[in-house]
Amino acid sequence: MIPDLPLDIESIKGFLAADEAQALYEHALQSCAAGPVLEIGSYCGKSTICLGLACQRKGSALFALDHHRGSEEHQLGEMFHDPELYDDTAAVMDSFREFRRNIRAAGLEDVVVPIVAGSELAARHWNTPLGMVFIDGGHSLEAALTDYRCWAPHVARGGVLAIHDLFADAHLGGQAPYAVYRMALASGLFESIDQVSSLGLLRRL
Ligand code: MG
């Protein structure tokens, strides 16, 4: 259990199993001494709250990167579209309002730094070594590769790279996160330290 959870984490919209939430919390707790934590793909803040509580406990900070316009599967007419997160007036997805509401309810406004932008733009001038990077953005190969190429180089030595939605069996889920995970291992820069359900955790050597 994540101690002192200020709200029912299951009430937050999102796709994160309880054991994965726990693992994110514990690895952030251990790695945020090496630098702040950054996640890609915050959506409504479910993983943000797990990582943020660890950062709060250690006096660190969490950068929460998401354009909040939804991934491919969240768009109107797609499988994971949520009408409550659709801005009818502007005809776009907008998960930022819900994200802010949840971060406030979790008491994490002084820990979480939202970055509302695309991954490549946000990374362009980034220069801070990160204790942990959690990749859970778009699941197209292009999006997953961009997230990996933009952010994996910023993981500090000894820091953790976490990748969500790893499915070795293509029948169980898309293959882009798994492709990026194997790429990280093949680079020789990371070693596997843990796997919890579909969450893979690697340490930067
Ligand atoms: Mg995910």
Tab-separated table of C-alpha atoms and ligand atoms in Angstrom:
chain	number	residue	atom	x	y	z
A	1	MET	CA	0.000	0.000	0.000
A	2	ILE	CA	1.101	3.517	-0.731
A	3	PRO	CA	1.043	5.184	2.709
A	4	ASP	CA	-1.179	8.201	3.371
A	5	LEU	CA	-3.021	8.029	0.046
A	6	PRO	CA	-5.115	11.181	0.287
A	7	LEU	CA	-7.865	9.862	-2.000
A	8	ASP	CA	-9.227	6.691	-3.585
A	9	ILE	CA	-6.766	6.087	-6.409
A	10	GLU	CA	-9.264	3.782	-8.132
A	11	SER	CA	-11.615	6.742	-8.527
A	12	ILE	CA	-9.124	8.396	-10.902
A	13	LYS	CA	-9.633	7.733	-14.605
A	14	GLY	CA	-6.693	5.890	-16.120
A	15	PHE	CA	-5.055	2.637	-16.983
A	16	LEU	CA	-2.713	1.547	-14.205
A	17	ALA	CA	-2.984	-1.652	-12.159
A	18	ALA	CA	-2.641	-1.508	-8.369
A	19	ASP	CA	0.644	-3.440	-8.349
A	20	GLU	CA	2.061	-1.134	-11.027
A	21	ALA	CA	1.015	1.933	-9.019
A	22	GLN	CA	2.773	0.522	-5.987
A	23	ALA	CA	5.947	-0.218	-7.987
A	24	LEU	CA	6.023	3.309	-9.430
A	25	TYR	CA	5.770	4.740	-5.934
A	26	GLU	CA	8.545	2.558	-4.524
A	27	HIS	CA	10.980	3.091	-7.396
A	28	ALA	CA	10.385	6.848	-7.331
A	29	LEU	CA	11.021	6.841	-3.601
A	30	GLN	CA	14.414	5.221	-4.154
A	31	SER	CA	15.502	7.060	-7.279
A	32	CYS	CA	14.407	10.647	-6.704
A	33	ALA	CA	17.559	11.324	-4.677
A	34	ALA	CA	19.441	11.173	-8.018
A	35	GLY	CA	17.255	13.916	-9.526
A	36	PRO	CA	13.631	14.922	-10.083
A	37	VAL	CA	11.159	12.531	-11.715
A	38	LEU	CA	9.531	13.059	-15.114
A	39	GLU	CA	6.561	11.209	-16.552
A	40	ILE	CA	5.321	11.304	-20.120
A	41	GLY	CA	1.589	10.759	-20.514
A	42	SER	CA	-0.113	12.009	-17.351
A	43	TYR	CA	-3.704	11.822	-18.672
A	44	CYS	CA	-5.902	12.362	-15.580
A	45	GLY	CA	-3.097	12.007	-13.049
A	46	LYS	CA	-3.328	8.436	-11.769
A	47	SER	CA	0.385	7.635	-12.139
A	48	THR	CA	1.215	11.281	-11.375
A	49	ILE	CA	-0.267	10.863	-7.906
A	50	CYS	CA	1.760	7.689	-7.197
A	51	LEU	CA	5.026	9.253	-8.352
A	52	GLY	CA	4.142	12.621	-6.805
A	53	LEU	CA	3.531	11.177	-3.339
A	54	ALA	CA	7.011	9.624	-3.414
A	55	CYS	CA	8.539	12.937	-4.531
A	56	GLN	CA	6.610	14.779	-1.835
A	57	ARG	CA	7.893	12.417	0.834
A	58	LYS	CA	11.497	12.970	-0.321
A	59	GLY	CA	11.250	16.710	-0.983
A	60	SER	CA	11.756	16.195	-4.727
A	61	ALA	CA	9.646	17.314	-7.700
A	62	LEU	CA	7.710	15.593	-10.476
A	63	PHE	CA	7.480	17.005	-13.995
A	64	ALA	CA	4.236	15.770	-15.544
A	65	LEU	CA	4.386	16.027	-19.323
A	66	ASP	CA	1.274	15.685	-21.454
A	67	HIS	CA	-0.260	17.760	-24.251
A	68	HIS	CA	-3.610	16.712	-22.744
A	69	ARG	CA	-5.145	16.328	-26.193
A	70	GLY	CA	-5.321	12.543	-25.809
A	71	SER	CA	-3.471	9.759	-27.600
A	72	GLU	CA	-4.779	8.149	-30.779
A	73	GLU	CA	-7.031	5.779	-28.825
A	74	HIS	CA	-8.677	8.633	-26.866
A	75	GLN	CA	-9.924	10.537	-29.876
A	76	LEU	CA	-13.607	10.856	-30.788
A	77	GLY	CA	-14.867	7.504	-32.108
A	78	GLU	CA	-11.864	5.534	-30.822
A	79	MET	CA	-11.912	2.680	-28.295
A	80	PHE	CA	-10.829	4.613	-25.202
A	81	HIS	CA	-12.643	7.872	-25.926
A	82	ASP	CA	-14.156	9.434	-22.795
A	83	PRO	CA	-16.899	12.001	-23.579
A	84	GLU	CA	-16.325	13.636	-20.166
A	85	LEU	CA	-12.851	14.650	-21.331
A	86	TYR	CA	-14.004	16.121	-24.614
A	87	ASP	CA	-14.236	19.872	-25.115
A	88	ASP	CA	-17.262	20.170	-27.408
A	89	THR	CA	-16.775	23.867	-28.049
A	90	ALA	CA	-13.226	23.511	-29.311
A	91	ALA	CA	-13.840	19.947	-30.604
A	92	VAL	CA	-10.681	18.609	-28.938
A	93	MET	CA	-9.789	16.264	-26.109
A	94	ASP	CA	-8.819	18.068	-22.933
A	95	SER	CA	-7.699	16.034	-19.922
A	96	PHE	CA	-5.875	18.942	-18.262
A	97	ARG	CA	-8.831	20.243	-16.258
A	98	GLU	CA	-9.483	16.793	-14.802
A	99	PHE	CA	-5.734	16.334	-14.210
A	100	ARG	CA	-5.491	19.578	-12.209
A	101	ARG	CA	-8.583	18.702	-10.176
A	102	ASN	CA	-7.046	15.356	-9.195
A	103	ILE	CA	-3.603	16.775	-8.373
A	104	ARG	CA	-5.253	19.363	-6.157
A	105	ALA	CA	-7.398	16.715	-4.441
A	106	ALA	CA	-4.238	14.681	-3.779
A	107	GLY	CA	-2.529	17.682	-2.160
A	108	LEU	CA	0.270	17.636	-4.740
A	109	GLU	CA	0.087	21.105	-6.276
A	110	ASP	CA	3.387	22.000	-4.623
A	111	VAL	CA	5.161	18.890	-5.915
A	112	VAL	CA	3.903	18.400	-9.486
A	113	VAL	CA	5.038	20.695	-12.312
A	114	PRO	CA	2.686	20.181	-15.265
A	115	ILE	CA	4.234	20.637	-18.694
A	116	VAL	CA	1.435	20.961	-21.234
A	117	ALA	CA	3.313	20.326	-24.465
A	118	GLY	CA	4.400	17.656	-26.886
A	119	SER	CA	7.316	15.448	-25.908
A	120	GLU	CA	9.767	16.671	-28.541
A	121	LEU	CA	9.142	20.348	-27.870
A	122	ALA	CA	9.473	19.920	-24.109
A	123	ALA	CA	12.733	17.975	-24.504
A	124	ARG	CA	14.353	20.398	-26.934
A	125	HIS	CA	15.924	22.598	-24.252
A	126	TRP	CA	15.858	20.138	-21.374
A	127	ASN	CA	19.136	19.960	-19.467
A	128	THR	CA	18.399	18.461	-16.062
A	129	PRO	CA	19.477	14.908	-15.156
A	130	LEU	CA	16.452	12.924	-13.983
A	131	GLY	CA	16.294	10.367	-11.191
A	132	MET	CA	13.459	8.536	-12.923
A	133	VAL	CA	11.637	8.753	-16.253
A	134	PHE	CA	8.287	7.029	-16.751
A	135	ILE	CA	7.244	6.562	-20.386
A	136	ASP	CA	3.490	6.121	-20.785
A	137	GLY	CA	2.662	8.412	-23.695
A	138	GLY	CA	1.309	7.630	-27.154
A	139	HIS	CA	1.504	3.984	-28.166
A	140	SER	CA	2.201	4.404	-31.868
A	141	LEU	CA	5.748	3.381	-32.763
A	142	GLU	CA	6.522	6.969	-33.740
A	143	ALA	CA	5.291	8.396	-30.421
A	144	ALA	CA	6.992	5.740	-28.288
A	145	LEU	CA	10.277	6.138	-30.171
A	146	THR	CA	10.134	9.916	-29.823
A	147	ASP	CA	9.566	9.644	-26.077
A	148	TYR	CA	12.448	7.209	-25.716
A	149	ARG	CA	14.889	9.189	-27.852
A	150	CYS	CA	13.967	12.497	-26.221
A	151	TRP	CA	14.027	11.415	-22.585
A	152	ALA	CA	16.099	8.247	-22.028
A	153	PRO	CA	19.356	10.238	-22.445
A	154	HIS	CA	18.335	12.404	-19.474
A	155	VAL	CA	18.116	9.520	-16.992
A	156	ALA	CA	20.977	10.004	-14.520
A	157	ARG	CA	23.451	7.181	-13.883
A	158	GLY	CA	21.838	4.880	-11.359
A	159	GLY	CA	18.441	6.368	-12.219
A	160	VAL	CA	15.386	4.428	-13.400
A	161	LEU	CA	13.660	4.238	-16.768
A	162	ALA	CA	10.136	2.840	-16.424
A	163	ILE	CA	8.042	1.864	-19.448
A	164	HIS	CA	4.362	1.024	-19.286
A	165	ASP	CA	2.242	-1.363	-21.373
A	166	LEU	CA	4.833	-4.009	-22.208
A	167	PHE	CA	3.263	-6.982	-23.937
A	168	ALA	CA	5.561	-9.659	-25.315
A	169	ASP	CA	2.472	-11.264	-26.878
A	170	ALA	CA	1.029	-9.055	-29.620
A	171	HIS	CA	-2.438	-10.487	-28.924
A	172	LEU	CA	-2.445	-8.779	-25.528
A	173	GLY	CA	-1.490	-5.274	-26.611
A	174	GLY	CA	0.381	-2.947	-28.969
A	175	GLN	CA	4.052	-3.616	-29.537
A	176	ALA	CA	5.558	-0.112	-29.576
A	177	PRO	CA	6.339	0.163	-25.837
A	178	TYR	CA	7.884	-3.317	-25.904
A	179	ALA	CA	9.991	-2.395	-28.941
A	180	VAL	CA	11.331	0.636	-27.090
A	181	TYR	CA	11.989	-1.462	-23.989
A	182	ARG	CA	14.060	-3.946	-26.007
A	183	MET	CA	15.877	-1.050	-27.654
A	184	ALA	CA	16.853	0.305	-24.228
A	185	LEU	CA	18.192	-3.106	-23.171
A	186	ALA	CA	20.048	-3.575	-26.465
A	187	SER	CA	21.714	-0.158	-26.083
A	188	GLY	CA	23.813	-1.536	-23.239
A	189	LEU	CA	23.000	1.609	-21.254
A	190	PHE	CA	20.261	0.027	-19.150
A	191	GLU	CA	19.769	-3.182	-17.198
A	192	SER	CA	16.447	-4.705	-16.204
A	193	ILE	CA	15.757	-4.423	-12.474
A	194	ASP	CA	12.078	-5.270	-12.126
A	195	GLN	CA	8.910	-6.143	-14.038
A	196	VAL	CA	5.479	-5.709	-12.461
A	197	SER	CA	2.535	-6.717	-14.654
A	198	SER	CA	3.026	-4.631	-17.827
A	199	LEU	CA	5.457	-2.194	-16.187
A	200	GLY	CA	9.153	-2.659	-17.003
A	201	LEU	CA	11.839	-1.023	-14.870
A	202	LEU	CA	15.397	-0.469	-16.019
A	203	ARG	CA	18.393	1.069	-14.312
A	204	ARG	CA	20.765	3.407	-16.132
A	205	LEU	CA	24.266	1.952	-15.862
B	1	MG	MG	-0.174	3.074	-20.026
